[in-house]
C-alpha cells in the first residue's frame, strides 16, 4: 500500500491552533488512548477482514515515521489491498490533510460524518482510474485521525465499484471498533 497522504509535513508555524486550513472540528473526540494499540490487532476483527477480503489475511505491522503505526493487509490473488494508519504525528489531525493533501489531490471529497466524526476521501489517482485507490481519513480528535487506504479487488474494479465507497465502509468498521475500545 502507498503511504497515506497525511505524511506530508506541516510547517511549525501552522501548528498553533487546530483545526485550521478549513478542516472541521471534531466535536465529540474519542480519547487519544484508542489509537495507542497496534492497528493489526485492534482496527478490524477477523470477521470484518473476512467480510472485506473473503479470507483473513495476515496483517503486516509497521510504523511510518512522522505519521504513526500502520497495518497492511492484502489478498494478492484478488489484487486487493488495505492499509490502516493511526495518524498520531505530527498531531495535526485532518488539518494536516486539508493543508497538505487537498491542494495536490486528484480526488477530494468531504464525506458525511462517519458515526459523528468528520471524514474526507482523497486520492492521488483520478476518479475512475483502473488502478482505483482511495484513502478515507476520519478525525478522531482534532490532533489525530485514522486513515483507511484501500485498493479494491480486480473483479470489483472491473465491475465499476467506487473505491471510496468501500474505504468509507471500512472506515466505519474501524470507528465502531475504536468507539467500543473507548467504552462509547
Tab-separated table of C-alpha atoms in Angstrom:
chain	number	residue	atom	x	y	z
A	1	UNK	CA	0.000	0.000	0.000
A	2	UNK	CA	1.114	3.536	-0.595
A	3	UNK	CA	1.833	5.700	2.419
A	4	UNK	CA	-1.179	7.754	3.431
A	5	UNK	CA	-1.469	11.229	2.030
A	6	UNK	CA	-1.223	12.717	5.519
A	7	UNK	CA	2.519	12.022	5.513
A	8	UNK	CA	3.398	15.478	4.181
A	9	UNK	CA	4.976	17.599	6.912
A	10	UNK	CA	3.102	20.548	8.343
A	11	UNK	CA	5.178	23.689	8.894
A	12	UNK	CA	5.581	24.530	12.586
A	13	UNK	CA	4.091	27.989	12.047
A	14	UNK	CA	0.706	26.450	11.201
A	15	UNK	CA	0.661	24.087	14.173
A	16	UNK	CA	-0.665	26.669	16.643
A	17	UNK	CA	-4.452	26.338	16.549
A	18	UNK	CA	-6.472	23.323	15.492
A	19	UNK	CA	-8.420	22.870	13.390
A	20	UNK	CA	-7.048	25.004	10.558
A	21	UNK	CA	-6.947	25.125	6.746
A	22	UNK	CA	-10.698	24.519	6.502
A	23	UNK	CA	-10.713	21.220	8.416
A	24	UNK	CA	-13.823	20.611	10.523
A	25	UNK	CA	-13.630	20.455	14.306
A	26	UNK	CA	-14.064	17.065	15.967
A	27	UNK	CA	-16.999	17.889	18.220
A	28	UNK	CA	-17.015	14.711	20.329
A	29	UNK	CA	-13.473	13.308	20.198
A	30	UNK	CA	-12.548	9.869	21.410
A	31	UNK	CA	-9.747	9.625	23.973
A	32	UNK	CA	-6.334	9.652	22.289
A	33	UNK	CA	-5.636	6.309	24.014
A	34	UNK	CA	-7.876	4.496	21.476
A	35	UNK	CA	-5.013	4.862	18.983
A	36	UNK	CA	-2.369	3.527	21.384
A	37	UNK	CA	-2.638	-0.120	20.338
A	38	UNK	CA	-1.423	-1.928	17.230
A	39	UNK	CA	-3.782	-1.497	14.249
A	40	UNK	CA	-3.163	-5.109	13.136
A	41	UNK	CA	-4.812	-6.372	16.327
A	42	UNK	CA	-7.325	-3.611	17.060
A	43	UNK	CA	-8.509	-1.838	13.897
A	44	UNK	CA	-10.543	-4.717	12.441
A	45	UNK	CA	-11.820	-8.044	13.706
A	46	UNK	CA	-11.201	-11.347	11.922
A	47	UNK	CA	-14.863	-11.403	10.879
A	48	UNK	CA	-14.540	-7.922	9.379
A	49	UNK	CA	-11.371	-8.896	7.491
A	50	UNK	CA	-13.167	-11.950	6.106
A	51	UNK	CA	-16.062	-9.725	5.023
A	52	UNK	CA	-13.627	-7.368	3.236
A	53	UNK	CA	-11.308	-9.934	1.628
A	54	UNK	CA	-13.281	-13.193	1.572
A	55	UNK	CA	-10.469	-14.588	3.735
A	56	UNK	CA	-8.485	-13.480	6.791
A	57	UNK	CA	-5.093	-12.250	5.572
A	58	UNK	CA	-2.177	-11.774	7.933
A	59	UNK	CA	-1.609	-8.111	8.756
A	60	UNK	CA	1.841	-6.600	8.277
A	61	UNK	CA	2.586	-4.067	11.031
A	62	UNK	CA	4.897	-1.103	10.611
A	63	UNK	CA	5.417	2.404	11.918
A	64	UNK	CA	5.564	5.258	9.460
A	65	UNK	CA	7.928	7.985	10.674
A	66	UNK	CA	6.044	11.238	11.110
A	67	UNK	CA	2.646	9.507	10.972
A	68	UNK	CA	2.312	6.603	13.405
A	69	UNK	CA	1.517	2.885	13.485
A	70	UNK	CA	0.060	1.133	10.460
A	71	UNK	CA	-1.100	-2.257	9.312
A	72	UNK	CA	-1.319	-3.530	5.743
A	73	UNK	CA	-3.430	-6.469	4.594
A	74	UNK	CA	-3.693	-7.878	1.097
A	75	UNK	CA	-5.203	-10.610	-0.996
A	76	UNK	CA	-2.588	-10.905	-3.737
A	77	UNK	CA	-4.689	-13.365	-5.759
A	78	UNK	CA	-7.605	-10.911	-5.937
A	79	UNK	CA	-5.434	-7.807	-6.302
A	80	UNK	CA	-6.951	-6.176	-3.205
A	81	UNK	CA	-5.076	-4.235	-0.565
A	82	UNK	CA	-5.905	-2.332	2.600
A	83	UNK	CA	-3.813	-0.131	4.858
A	84	UNK	CA	-4.950	1.364	8.151
A	85	UNK	CA	-2.856	4.104	9.711
A	86	UNK	CA	-3.233	5.688	13.119
A	87	UNK	CA	-2.089	9.200	12.202
A	88	UNK	CA	-0.941	10.446	15.598
A	89	UNK	CA	2.062	12.524	14.472
A	90	UNK	CA	2.668	15.452	13.956
A	91	UNK	CA	-0.601	15.935	15.887
A	92	UNK	CA	-2.391	17.808	13.121
A	93	UNK	CA	-5.381	15.516	12.529
A	94	UNK	CA	-7.468	16.388	9.487
A	95	UNK	CA	-5.932	19.897	9.412
A	96	UNK	CA	-2.697	18.447	8.008
A	97	UNK	CA	-4.650	16.757	5.222
A	98	UNK	CA	-6.581	19.895	4.369
A	99	UNK	CA	-3.361	21.906	4.274
A	100	UNK	CA	-1.027	19.475	2.509
A	101	UNK	CA	-3.092	16.883	0.651
A	102	UNK	CA	-6.154	18.727	-0.612
A	103	UNK	CA	-4.188	21.048	-2.953
A	104	UNK	CA	-2.488	18.133	-4.742
A	105	UNK	CA	-5.245	15.505	-4.706
A	106	UNK	CA	-6.834	14.453	-7.965
A	107	UNK	CA	-9.878	13.428	-5.956
A	108	UNK	CA	-11.042	15.240	-2.808
A	109	UNK	CA	-14.463	14.575	-1.288
A	110	UNK	CA	-15.730	15.827	2.041
A	111	UNK	CA	-17.889	12.995	3.346
A	112	UNK	CA	-20.866	12.933	5.647
A	113	UNK	CA	-19.634	12.339	9.194
A	114	UNK	CA	-18.862	8.715	9.982
A	115	UNK	CA	-20.663	7.973	13.250
A	116	UNK	CA	-20.371	11.656	14.153
A	117	UNK	CA	-16.705	12.056	13.164
A	118	UNK	CA	-15.640	14.305	10.262
A	119	UNK	CA	-14.242	12.452	7.264
A	120	UNK	CA	-12.712	13.127	3.875
A	121	UNK	CA	-11.901	10.912	0.887
A	122	UNK	CA	-8.812	11.641	-1.181
A	123	UNK	CA	-6.762	10.019	-3.887
A	124	UNK	CA	-3.689	10.714	-5.941
A	125	UNK	CA	-5.380	8.983	-8.902
A	126	UNK	CA	-8.325	10.362	-10.845
A	127	UNK	CA	-11.823	9.061	-10.195
A	128	UNK	CA	-12.488	6.127	-12.490
A	129	UNK	CA	-8.787	5.257	-12.860
A	130	UNK	CA	-8.446	1.499	-13.317
A	131	UNK	CA	-5.784	1.483	-10.579
A	132	UNK	CA	-8.565	2.589	-8.209
A	133	UNK	CA	-7.255	3.663	-4.848
A	134	UNK	CA	-8.929	5.793	-2.218
A	135	UNK	CA	-7.999	6.965	1.250
A	136	UNK	CA	-10.678	7.900	3.760
A	137	UNK	CA	-9.433	9.856	6.758
A	138	UNK	CA	-11.581	10.201	9.863
A	139	UNK	CA	-10.849	12.817	12.520
A	140	UNK	CA	-10.884	11.010	15.867
A	141	UNK	CA	-9.607	14.112	17.685
A	142	UNK	CA	-8.505	17.484	16.313
A	143	UNK	CA	-4.929	16.158	16.654
A	144	UNK	CA	-5.285	12.639	15.230
A	145	UNK	CA	-7.032	10.672	12.520
A	146	UNK	CA	-7.489	7.158	11.264
A	147	UNK	CA	-6.599	6.741	7.600
A	148	UNK	CA	-8.042	3.840	5.601
A	149	UNK	CA	-6.326	3.301	2.236
A	150	UNK	CA	-7.964	0.722	0.021
A	151	UNK	CA	-7.415	-0.750	-3.422
A	152	UNK	CA	-10.394	-2.946	-4.403
A	153	UNK	CA	-10.000	-6.370	-5.965
A	154	UNK	CA	-9.548	-6.595	-9.724
A	155	UNK	CA	-13.087	-8.021	-10.004
A	156	UNK	CA	-14.610	-5.104	-8.079
A	157	UNK	CA	-12.682	-2.584	-10.170
A	158	UNK	CA	-13.855	-4.308	-13.368
A	159	UNK	CA	-17.438	-4.066	-12.060
A	160	UNK	CA	-17.013	-0.311	-11.607
A	161	UNK	CA	-17.079	-0.264	-7.804
A	162	UNK	CA	-16.051	3.108	-6.322
A	163	UNK	CA	-13.014	2.504	-4.079
A	164	UNK	CA	-14.006	5.495	-1.923
A	165	UNK	CA	-17.352	3.888	-1.078
A	166	UNK	CA	-15.504	0.741	0.051
A	167	UNK	CA	-12.920	2.764	2.007
A	168	UNK	CA	-15.719	4.669	3.730
A	169	UNK	CA	-17.427	1.400	4.692
A	170	UNK	CA	-14.175	0.023	6.172
A	171	UNK	CA	-13.559	3.328	7.985
A	172	UNK	CA	-16.976	2.892	9.605
A	173	UNK	CA	-15.941	-0.559	10.841
A	174	UNK	CA	-12.738	0.870	12.331
A	175	UNK	CA	-14.607	3.717	14.047
A	176	UNK	CA	-17.055	1.194	15.547
A	177	UNK	CA	-14.121	-0.775	16.981
A	178	UNK	CA	-12.394	2.351	18.332
A	179	UNK	CA	-15.614	3.519	19.978
A	180	UNK	CA	-16.008	0.078	21.549
A	181	UNK	CA	-12.431	0.304	22.858
A	182	UNK	CA	-13.245	3.722	24.359
A	183	UNK	CA	-16.369	2.322	26.000
A	184	UNK	CA	-18.549	4.667	23.929
